[in-house]
C-alpha cells in the first residue's frame, strides 16, 4: 500500500519559479547598488558592494532553504545574522530602500523556519535593527521608516499564513491517504472473508460430494470386476473414477487458493500432461500477485485440457517468459484438430476474460501444424 512520504529535502527539487524570483532579487539589488546616486560618490562603494553581495548570497540560500530545511539551525541563524548585518550596512551607506529589501527577505524567512516564537523573535530583531539604523542614519523620515517596518511585518505575517496553509494541505493529504489505506484494508478484509466463506462452501458441498462419488465409484469398480461384468463397463467406471479424483483434486486446490495457499506451478501441469509436453522458463523470475499467478495457472490448465480433448499432438510446448515489462505464457501444440473451434465450448472465452480482468491480453490462433495460445500480462 502506498504511503505519503515527503521526498528527501534537496535544493535540486526547488521549483524553477522560485529560482527565477531569486534571480530577479539579485538583479534588483545589483541595479539599486550600481544605479544609486550615493554609490562611489561618498567613497563607500567597496563597502556597499560587499554588503550587497552578502545580502544577495544569504537571501538566495535562506529562501531556497525555507521549505527544504537542509541548512542546520546554527548555520541558518548565522546566515540570518549576516543578512541582517548586510542590510544594516546598506542602510548606513545608501540613501535608497535597498537595506529594507534584506529586511523583507529576513521576515519572510523567519516566518518559514522554526517555531512561531522563534519567528517572532527574529522578525522583532530585524525590525529593531533596521529601524534603529535607519533613524540614526538620518536618510529617511520617521514616517518612511514606519512604513518600511509595517511592510516588513506584513511580509512576516503573510509568510506565516502561507506556512499554515501549506501545513494544513499536507495534513489533509495525510488524512486522505490514511482514509484510502483504511478503505483498502476494509475491502481486503471483506474480500478475504468472502473467499473464506466460499472456501467453506466448496469444502462442505463440492469436495464432500466428490469424495463420496469417488468412494462409490471405487466400490462399483470392485463389484464390476468381482462379478465378471462387461470389461467396457469396468473401463467406463475407471474413467469416471479418474475424473472424480481429478475433480476432487481441483476442488481442493480451489479451496486452498481461496484460503491463500500457493497454487502448484505450471511445471506440474506439464509433467502431469505426459512425456510429449515440455516446459521452459526464460528470463529472471519476478514477483507476481496472486491474481496474476492464478490467471497464468488457469490459462495453462485450460489450454492443456483443450489440447488433450481436441487434438492428438506429437508434442506440446509450454514457455513462461519473464520480460522487462510483463510475463508471457505460450502454449503451442503440433498435430491434430485445433482446439477452440466453433462448438468447442467457452474455454477460450473464459481465458480471454481472465486475461482482461488483470489488464492482460490473450491470443489464440492455428499454426501450420497445430494451435497456439499466448497470454500476455503486463508488470
Tab-separated table of C-alpha atoms in Angstrom:
chain	number	residue	atom	x	y	z
A	1	UNK	CA	0.000	0.000	0.000
A	2	UNK	CA	1.149	3.473	-0.804
A	3	UNK	CA	2.039	5.890	1.911
A	4	UNK	CA	2.684	9.597	1.673
A	5	UNK	CA	6.273	10.355	2.452
A	6	UNK	CA	7.943	13.653	1.812
A	7	UNK	CA	10.834	13.397	-0.579
A	8	UNK	CA	14.311	13.940	0.837
A	9	UNK	CA	14.994	17.653	1.075
A	10	UNK	CA	17.232	18.861	-1.705
A	11	UNK	CA	17.851	22.164	-3.431
A	12	UNK	CA	17.697	20.263	-6.727
A	13	UNK	CA	13.924	19.930	-6.179
A	14	UNK	CA	13.291	23.684	-5.775
A	15	UNK	CA	10.643	24.869	-8.294
A	16	UNK	CA	12.006	26.903	-11.185
A	17	UNK	CA	9.645	29.765	-10.336
A	18	UNK	CA	11.439	30.336	-7.038
A	19	UNK	CA	14.807	30.336	-8.789
A	20	UNK	CA	13.522	32.961	-11.225
A	21	UNK	CA	12.251	35.105	-8.338
A	22	UNK	CA	15.628	34.884	-6.617
A	23	UNK	CA	17.383	35.851	-9.847
A	24	UNK	CA	15.121	38.915	-10.064
A	25	UNK	CA	16.023	39.762	-6.456
A	26	UNK	CA	19.738	39.672	-7.259
A	27	UNK	CA	19.190	41.851	-10.334
A	28	UNK	CA	17.200	44.380	-8.280
A	29	UNK	CA	19.895	44.534	-5.613
A	30	UNK	CA	22.612	44.972	-8.199
A	31	UNK	CA	20.609	47.630	-10.046
A	32	UNK	CA	19.960	49.545	-6.860
A	33	UNK	CA	23.632	49.398	-5.971
A	34	UNK	CA	25.021	50.452	-9.352
A	35	UNK	CA	22.284	52.962	-10.139
A	36	UNK	CA	22.127	54.608	-6.714
A	37	UNK	CA	23.288	58.191	-6.592
A	38	UNK	CA	25.229	57.718	-3.401
A	39	UNK	CA	27.442	54.838	-4.503
A	40	UNK	CA	31.023	55.783	-5.352
A	41	UNK	CA	30.170	59.406	-4.536
A	42	UNK	CA	30.703	59.266	-0.793
A	43	UNK	CA	33.636	56.888	-1.118
A	44	UNK	CA	31.640	53.979	0.297
A	45	UNK	CA	31.491	51.965	-2.922
A	46	UNK	CA	33.598	48.938	-1.855
A	47	UNK	CA	31.711	48.555	1.436
A	48	UNK	CA	28.381	48.797	-0.356
A	49	UNK	CA	29.483	46.191	-2.890
A	50	UNK	CA	30.467	43.769	-0.145
A	51	UNK	CA	27.247	44.387	1.801
A	52	UNK	CA	25.132	43.904	-1.336
A	53	UNK	CA	26.921	40.658	-2.120
A	54	UNK	CA	26.307	39.425	1.432
A	55	UNK	CA	22.601	40.312	1.228
A	56	UNK	CA	22.215	38.671	-2.194
A	57	UNK	CA	24.005	35.421	-1.294
A	58	UNK	CA	22.382	34.961	2.104
A	59	UNK	CA	18.948	35.812	0.641
A	60	UNK	CA	19.324	33.178	-2.057
A	61	UNK	CA	20.493	30.482	0.381
A	62	UNK	CA	17.860	31.220	3.030
A	63	UNK	CA	14.956	31.476	0.588
A	64	UNK	CA	15.943	28.217	-1.104
A	65	UNK	CA	16.161	26.592	2.327
A	66	UNK	CA	12.845	27.968	3.593
A	67	UNK	CA	10.896	24.811	2.637
A	68	UNK	CA	13.633	22.185	2.358
A	69	UNK	CA	15.296	22.899	5.753
A	70	UNK	CA	18.632	21.491	4.580
A	71	UNK	CA	20.717	24.115	6.357
A	72	UNK	CA	21.319	23.197	10.040
A	73	UNK	CA	19.821	25.607	12.549
A	74	UNK	CA	23.169	27.059	13.800
A	75	UNK	CA	24.222	27.799	10.223
A	76	UNK	CA	20.742	29.166	9.472
A	77	UNK	CA	20.978	31.613	12.376
A	78	UNK	CA	24.480	32.642	11.278
A	79	UNK	CA	23.288	33.321	7.725
A	80	UNK	CA	20.297	35.232	9.098
A	81	UNK	CA	22.638	37.388	11.180
A	82	UNK	CA	24.809	38.056	8.097
A	83	UNK	CA	21.717	39.028	6.114
A	84	UNK	CA	20.635	41.410	8.854
A	85	UNK	CA	24.135	42.859	9.170
A	86	UNK	CA	24.455	43.386	5.415
A	87	UNK	CA	21.078	45.084	5.315
A	88	UNK	CA	22.066	47.348	8.223
A	89	UNK	CA	25.310	48.328	6.465
A	90	UNK	CA	23.375	49.205	3.308
A	91	UNK	CA	21.009	51.347	5.352
A	92	UNK	CA	24.006	53.320	6.626
A	93	UNK	CA	25.927	53.771	3.370
A	94	UNK	CA	22.990	54.039	0.944
A	95	UNK	CA	20.174	56.545	0.672
A	96	UNK	CA	17.807	54.149	-1.139
A	97	UNK	CA	15.439	51.493	0.230
A	98	UNK	CA	17.884	48.716	-0.603
A	99	UNK	CA	18.570	47.954	3.043
A	100	UNK	CA	14.955	47.131	3.802
A	101	UNK	CA	14.853	44.672	0.867
A	102	UNK	CA	17.029	42.462	3.037
A	103	UNK	CA	14.585	43.070	5.868
A	104	UNK	CA	11.701	41.846	3.735
A	105	UNK	CA	13.647	38.675	2.912
A	106	UNK	CA	14.574	38.194	6.562
A	107	UNK	CA	10.956	38.499	7.723
A	108	UNK	CA	9.770	36.050	5.066
A	109	UNK	CA	12.470	33.551	6.061
A	110	UNK	CA	11.680	33.977	9.768
A	111	UNK	CA	8.049	33.002	9.079
A	112	UNK	CA	9.001	29.784	7.279
A	113	UNK	CA	11.620	28.254	9.564
A	114	UNK	CA	11.430	27.161	13.181
A	115	UNK	CA	8.639	27.754	15.681
A	116	UNK	CA	6.256	30.703	15.765
A	117	UNK	CA	8.010	32.091	18.860
A	118	UNK	CA	11.365	31.877	17.114
A	119	UNK	CA	9.921	33.638	14.058
A	120	UNK	CA	8.565	36.471	16.198
A	121	UNK	CA	11.962	36.830	17.877
A	122	UNK	CA	13.788	37.007	14.543
A	123	UNK	CA	11.382	39.490	12.932
A	124	UNK	CA	11.469	41.658	16.081
A	125	UNK	CA	15.272	41.744	15.892
A	126	UNK	CA	15.041	42.605	12.196
A	127	UNK	CA	12.631	45.479	12.777
A	128	UNK	CA	14.590	46.922	15.702
A	129	UNK	CA	17.968	46.748	13.962
A	130	UNK	CA	16.854	48.175	10.620
A	131	UNK	CA	14.544	50.804	12.113
A	132	UNK	CA	17.218	51.889	14.576
A	133	UNK	CA	19.900	52.105	11.897
A	134	UNK	CA	17.507	53.886	9.532
A	135	UNK	CA	16.544	56.528	12.072
A	136	UNK	CA	20.089	57.035	13.308
A	137	UNK	CA	21.468	57.448	9.789
A	138	UNK	CA	19.004	60.274	9.074
A	139	UNK	CA	18.419	59.135	5.491
A	140	UNK	CA	14.670	58.908	5.863
A	141	UNK	CA	11.894	60.390	7.911
A	142	UNK	CA	10.215	58.527	10.788
A	143	UNK	CA	7.097	58.155	8.640
A	144	UNK	CA	9.034	56.403	5.862
A	145	UNK	CA	10.740	54.206	8.433
A	146	UNK	CA	7.370	53.297	9.956
A	147	UNK	CA	6.000	52.315	6.553
A	148	UNK	CA	9.063	50.128	5.948
A	149	UNK	CA	8.567	48.474	9.346
A	150	UNK	CA	4.899	47.811	8.586
A	151	UNK	CA	5.854	46.288	5.219
A	152	UNK	CA	8.395	44.047	6.958
A	153	UNK	CA	5.741	42.862	9.416
A	154	UNK	CA	3.323	42.307	6.525
A	155	UNK	CA	5.882	40.043	4.868
A	156	UNK	CA	6.240	38.108	8.123
A	157	UNK	CA	2.539	37.540	8.779
A	158	UNK	CA	1.924	36.788	5.103
A	159	UNK	CA	4.643	34.164	5.300
A	160	UNK	CA	3.002	32.709	8.414
A	161	UNK	CA	-0.322	32.453	6.592
A	162	UNK	CA	1.307	30.688	3.651
A	163	UNK	CA	3.085	28.304	6.027
A	164	UNK	CA	-0.137	27.457	7.854
A	165	UNK	CA	-1.909	26.856	4.547
A	166	UNK	CA	0.902	24.571	3.438
A	167	UNK	CA	0.863	22.647	6.730
A	168	UNK	CA	-2.907	22.203	6.524
A	169	UNK	CA	-2.636	20.992	2.940
A	170	UNK	CA	-0.019	18.425	3.937
A	171	UNK	CA	-2.166	17.311	6.882
A	172	UNK	CA	-5.221	16.998	4.631
A	173	UNK	CA	-3.235	14.883	2.166
A	174	UNK	CA	-2.043	12.688	5.026
A	175	UNK	CA	-5.586	12.195	6.300
A	176	UNK	CA	-6.834	11.390	2.799
A	177	UNK	CA	-4.062	8.837	2.382
A	178	UNK	CA	-4.913	7.250	5.732
A	179	UNK	CA	-8.575	7.135	4.700
A	180	UNK	CA	-7.645	5.480	1.396
A	181	UNK	CA	-5.493	2.895	3.163
A	182	UNK	CA	-8.262	2.229	5.677
A	183	UNK	CA	-10.765	1.650	2.872
A	184	UNK	CA	-8.312	-0.620	1.078
A	185	UNK	CA	-7.796	-2.610	4.272
A	186	UNK	CA	-11.560	-2.891	4.759
A	187	UNK	CA	-12.026	-4.029	1.147
A	188	UNK	CA	-9.268	-6.605	1.527
A	189	UNK	CA	-10.763	-7.851	4.774
A	190	UNK	CA	-14.203	-8.130	3.137
A	191	UNK	CA	-12.717	-9.953	0.147
A	192	UNK	CA	-10.843	-12.340	2.419
A	193	UNK	CA	-13.972	-13.038	4.436
A	194	UNK	CA	-15.911	-13.763	1.229
A	195	UNK	CA	-13.146	-16.019	-0.058
A	196	UNK	CA	-13.125	-17.939	3.212
A	197	UNK	CA	-16.908	-18.293	3.038
A	198	UNK	CA	-16.681	-19.648	-0.500
A	199	UNK	CA	-13.887	-21.966	0.569
A	200	UNK	CA	-16.052	-23.374	3.359
A	201	UNK	CA	-18.988	-23.832	0.981
A	202	UNK	CA	-16.824	-25.587	-1.597
A	203	UNK	CA	-15.257	-27.775	1.048
A	204	UNK	CA	-18.560	-28.696	2.698
A	205	UNK	CA	-20.534	-29.232	-0.520
A	206	UNK	CA	-18.430	-29.870	-3.588
A	207	UNK	CA	-15.409	-31.553	-2.008
A	208	UNK	CA	-17.568	-33.791	0.189
A	209	UNK	CA	-19.784	-34.713	-2.755
A	210	UNK	CA	-16.797	-35.570	-4.928
A	211	UNK	CA	-15.254	-37.575	-2.100
A	212	UNK	CA	-18.463	-39.587	-1.760
A	213	UNK	CA	-18.662	-40.052	-5.534
A	214	UNK	CA	-15.080	-41.308	-5.625
A	215	UNK	CA	-15.791	-43.849	-2.911
A	216	UNK	CA	-18.945	-45.097	-4.661
A	217	UNK	CA	-17.142	-45.407	-7.991
A	218	UNK	CA	-14.349	-47.331	-6.319
A	219	UNK	CA	-16.914	-49.728	-4.889
A	220	UNK	CA	-18.677	-50.040	-8.263
A	221	UNK	CA	-15.390	-50.805	-9.976
A	222	UNK	CA	-14.578	-53.554	-7.469
A	223	UNK	CA	-18.072	-55.071	-7.873
A	224	UNK	CA	-17.819	-54.981	-11.651
A	225	UNK	CA	-14.523	-56.823	-11.588
A	226	UNK	CA	-15.670	-59.299	-8.941
A	227	UNK	CA	-18.926	-60.176	-10.695
A	228	UNK	CA	-17.322	-60.515	-14.102
A	229	UNK	CA	-19.221	-57.643	-15.708
A	230	UNK	CA	-18.582	-56.421	-19.237
A	231	UNK	CA	-14.988	-55.139	-19.450
A	232	UNK	CA	-16.200	-51.946	-21.118
A	233	UNK	CA	-18.287	-51.238	-18.039
A	234	UNK	CA	-15.208	-51.591	-15.825
A	235	UNK	CA	-13.280	-49.273	-18.134
A	236	UNK	CA	-16.071	-46.708	-18.038
A	237	UNK	CA	-16.132	-46.857	-14.254
A	238	UNK	CA	-12.346	-46.468	-14.209
A	239	UNK	CA	-12.571	-43.321	-16.334
A	240	UNK	CA	-15.337	-41.925	-14.160
A	241	UNK	CA	-13.302	-42.707	-11.069
A	242	UNK	CA	-10.289	-40.923	-12.554
A	243	UNK	CA	-12.381	-37.863	-13.440
A	244	UNK	CA	-13.872	-37.769	-9.953
A	245	UNK	CA	-10.397	-37.917	-8.416
A	246	UNK	CA	-9.191	-35.148	-10.715
A	247	UNK	CA	-12.238	-33.027	-9.845
A	248	UNK	CA	-11.633	-33.603	-6.147
A	249	UNK	CA	-8.004	-32.510	-6.522
A	250	UNK	CA	-9.138	-29.402	-8.405
A	251	UNK	CA	-11.704	-28.606	-5.739
A	252	UNK	CA	-9.082	-28.924	-3.018
A	253	UNK	CA	-6.743	-26.666	-4.974
A	254	UNK	CA	-9.513	-24.095	-5.361
A	255	UNK	CA	-10.252	-24.234	-1.640
A	256	UNK	CA	-6.563	-23.778	-0.863
A	257	UNK	CA	-6.311	-20.830	-3.253
A	258	UNK	CA	-9.318	-19.140	-1.671
A	259	UNK	CA	-7.661	-19.543	1.709
A	260	UNK	CA	-4.429	-18.011	0.426
A	261	UNK	CA	-2.423	-21.169	-0.181
A	262	UNK	CA	0.057	-21.263	-3.072
A	263	UNK	CA	-1.014	-22.933	-6.282
A	264	UNK	CA	1.161	-25.665	-7.775
A	265	UNK	CA	3.380	-24.366	-10.554
A	266	UNK	CA	2.746	-24.602	-14.276
A	267	UNK	CA	5.585	-27.117	-14.476
A	268	UNK	CA	3.466	-29.611	-12.511
A	269	UNK	CA	0.665	-29.290	-15.086
A	270	UNK	CA	3.131	-30.057	-17.878
A	271	UNK	CA	4.504	-33.079	-16.031
A	272	UNK	CA	1.008	-34.432	-15.482
A	273	UNK	CA	0.209	-33.997	-19.180
A	274	UNK	CA	2.762	-36.583	-20.265
A	275	UNK	CA	6.173	-37.040	-21.858
A	276	UNK	CA	5.289	-35.227	-25.091
A	277	UNK	CA	4.901	-31.932	-23.181
A	278	UNK	CA	7.888	-29.736	-22.404
A	279	UNK	CA	8.175	-26.725	-20.137
A	280	UNK	CA	10.694	-23.875	-20.294
A	281	UNK	CA	11.029	-20.720	-18.217
A	282	UNK	CA	13.083	-17.817	-19.531
A	283	UNK	CA	14.191	-14.514	-18.069
A	284	UNK	CA	14.684	-13.508	-14.468
A	285	UNK	CA	11.668	-14.667	-12.410
A	286	UNK	CA	9.738	-11.729	-10.993
A	287	UNK	CA	7.235	-11.434	-8.187
A	288	UNK	CA	3.623	-11.547	-9.402
A	289	UNK	CA	0.498	-11.059	-7.345
A	290	UNK	CA	-1.920	-13.875	-6.545
A	291	UNK	CA	-4.423	-12.859	-9.267
A	292	UNK	CA	-1.750	-12.966	-11.967
A	293	UNK	CA	-0.422	-16.265	-10.628
A	294	UNK	CA	-3.907	-17.751	-10.700
A	295	UNK	CA	-4.560	-16.459	-14.227
A	296	UNK	CA	-1.317	-17.940	-15.551
A	297	UNK	CA	-2.109	-21.267	-13.931
A	298	UNK	CA	-5.733	-21.418	-15.136
A	299	UNK	CA	-4.871	-20.419	-18.713
A	300	UNK	CA	-2.153	-23.061	-18.882
A	301	UNK	CA	-4.541	-25.609	-17.386
A	302	UNK	CA	-7.380	-24.759	-19.787
A	303	UNK	CA	-5.096	-24.727	-22.830
A	304	UNK	CA	-3.615	-28.132	-21.963
A	305	UNK	CA	-7.106	-29.505	-21.333
A	306	UNK	CA	-8.178	-28.293	-24.791
A	307	UNK	CA	-5.156	-29.971	-26.343
A	308	UNK	CA	-5.980	-33.219	-24.604
A	309	UNK	CA	-9.666	-33.037	-25.603
A	310	UNK	CA	-9.463	-31.807	-29.175
A	311	UNK	CA	-6.062	-32.748	-30.567
A	312	UNK	CA	-3.683	-35.663	-30.942
A	313	UNK	CA	-0.421	-33.745	-30.794
A	314	UNK	CA	3.035	-35.096	-31.392
A	315	UNK	CA	4.406	-32.533	-28.977
A	316	UNK	CA	3.249	-29.722	-26.685
A	317	UNK	CA	5.469	-26.785	-25.760
A	318	UNK	CA	4.793	-24.534	-22.761
A	319	UNK	CA	7.038	-21.475	-22.328
A	320	UNK	CA	6.824	-18.957	-19.466
A	321	UNK	CA	8.849	-15.835	-20.314
A	322	UNK	CA	9.651	-13.165	-17.716
A	323	UNK	CA	10.217	-9.943	-19.641
A	324	UNK	CA	11.104	-6.440	-18.524
A	325	UNK	CA	7.543	-5.156	-18.805
A	326	UNK	CA	5.479	-8.257	-18.076
A	327	UNK	CA	5.048	-12.019	-18.281
A	328	UNK	CA	4.261	-14.021	-21.411
A	329	UNK	CA	2.848	-17.565	-21.389
A	330	UNK	CA	2.827	-19.551	-24.630
A	331	UNK	CA	1.216	-22.985	-25.145
A	332	UNK	CA	1.717	-24.487	-28.603
A	333	UNK	CA	0.953	-27.970	-29.899
A	334	UNK	CA	1.677	-29.703	-33.183
A	335	UNK	CA	-0.746	-32.080	-34.839
A	336	UNK	CA	-4.439	-32.783	-34.581
A	337	UNK	CA	-7.503	-30.544	-34.803
A	338	UNK	CA	-7.041	-27.065	-33.387
A	339	UNK	CA	-8.751	-26.548	-30.030
A	340	UNK	CA	-11.233	-23.774	-29.624
A	341	UNK	CA	-13.017	-24.213	-32.956
A	342	UNK	CA	-16.719	-23.277	-33.085
A	343	UNK	CA	-18.783	-25.610	-30.981
A	344	UNK	CA	-15.973	-26.423	-28.586
A	345	UNK	CA	-17.469	-24.561	-25.629
A	346	UNK	CA	-16.349	-21.443	-23.792
A	347	UNK	CA	-12.747	-22.320	-22.909
A	348	UNK	CA	-11.108	-19.586	-24.980
A	349	UNK	CA	-13.735	-17.048	-23.957
A	350	UNK	CA	-13.089	-17.774	-20.304
A	351	UNK	CA	-9.323	-17.466	-20.797
A	352	UNK	CA	-9.720	-14.097	-22.525
A	353	UNK	CA	-11.968	-12.858	-19.720
A	354	UNK	CA	-9.425	-13.916	-17.123
A	355	UNK	CA	-6.695	-12.042	-19.016
A	356	UNK	CA	-8.775	-8.863	-19.371
A	357	UNK	CA	-9.583	-8.804	-15.653
A	358	UNK	CA	-5.894	-8.248	-14.837
A	359	UNK	CA	-5.185	-5.958	-17.782
A	360	UNK	CA	-3.655	-8.659	-19.988
A	361	UNK	CA	-4.384	-9.960	-23.465
A	362	UNK	CA	-4.859	-13.461	-24.831
A	363	UNK	CA	-4.496	-14.542	-28.447
A	364	UNK	CA	-5.321	-17.942	-29.899
A	365	UNK	CA	-4.693	-18.938	-33.489
A	366	UNK	CA	-3.913	-22.016	-35.601
A	367	UNK	CA	-0.359	-22.655	-36.752
A	368	UNK	CA	0.953	-24.679	-39.681
A	369	UNK	CA	0.665	-27.958	-37.783
A	370	UNK	CA	-1.300	-27.205	-34.638
A	371	UNK	CA	-2.589	-24.434	-32.411
A	372	UNK	CA	-1.036	-21.674	-30.297
A	373	UNK	CA	-2.351	-19.847	-27.233
A	374	UNK	CA	-0.430	-16.842	-25.926
A	375	UNK	CA	-1.159	-14.881	-22.750
A	376	UNK	CA	0.478	-11.512	-22.045
A	377	UNK	CA	0.279	-9.939	-18.596
A	378	UNK	CA	1.863	-6.511	-18.026
A	379	UNK	CA	4.071	-5.950	-14.999
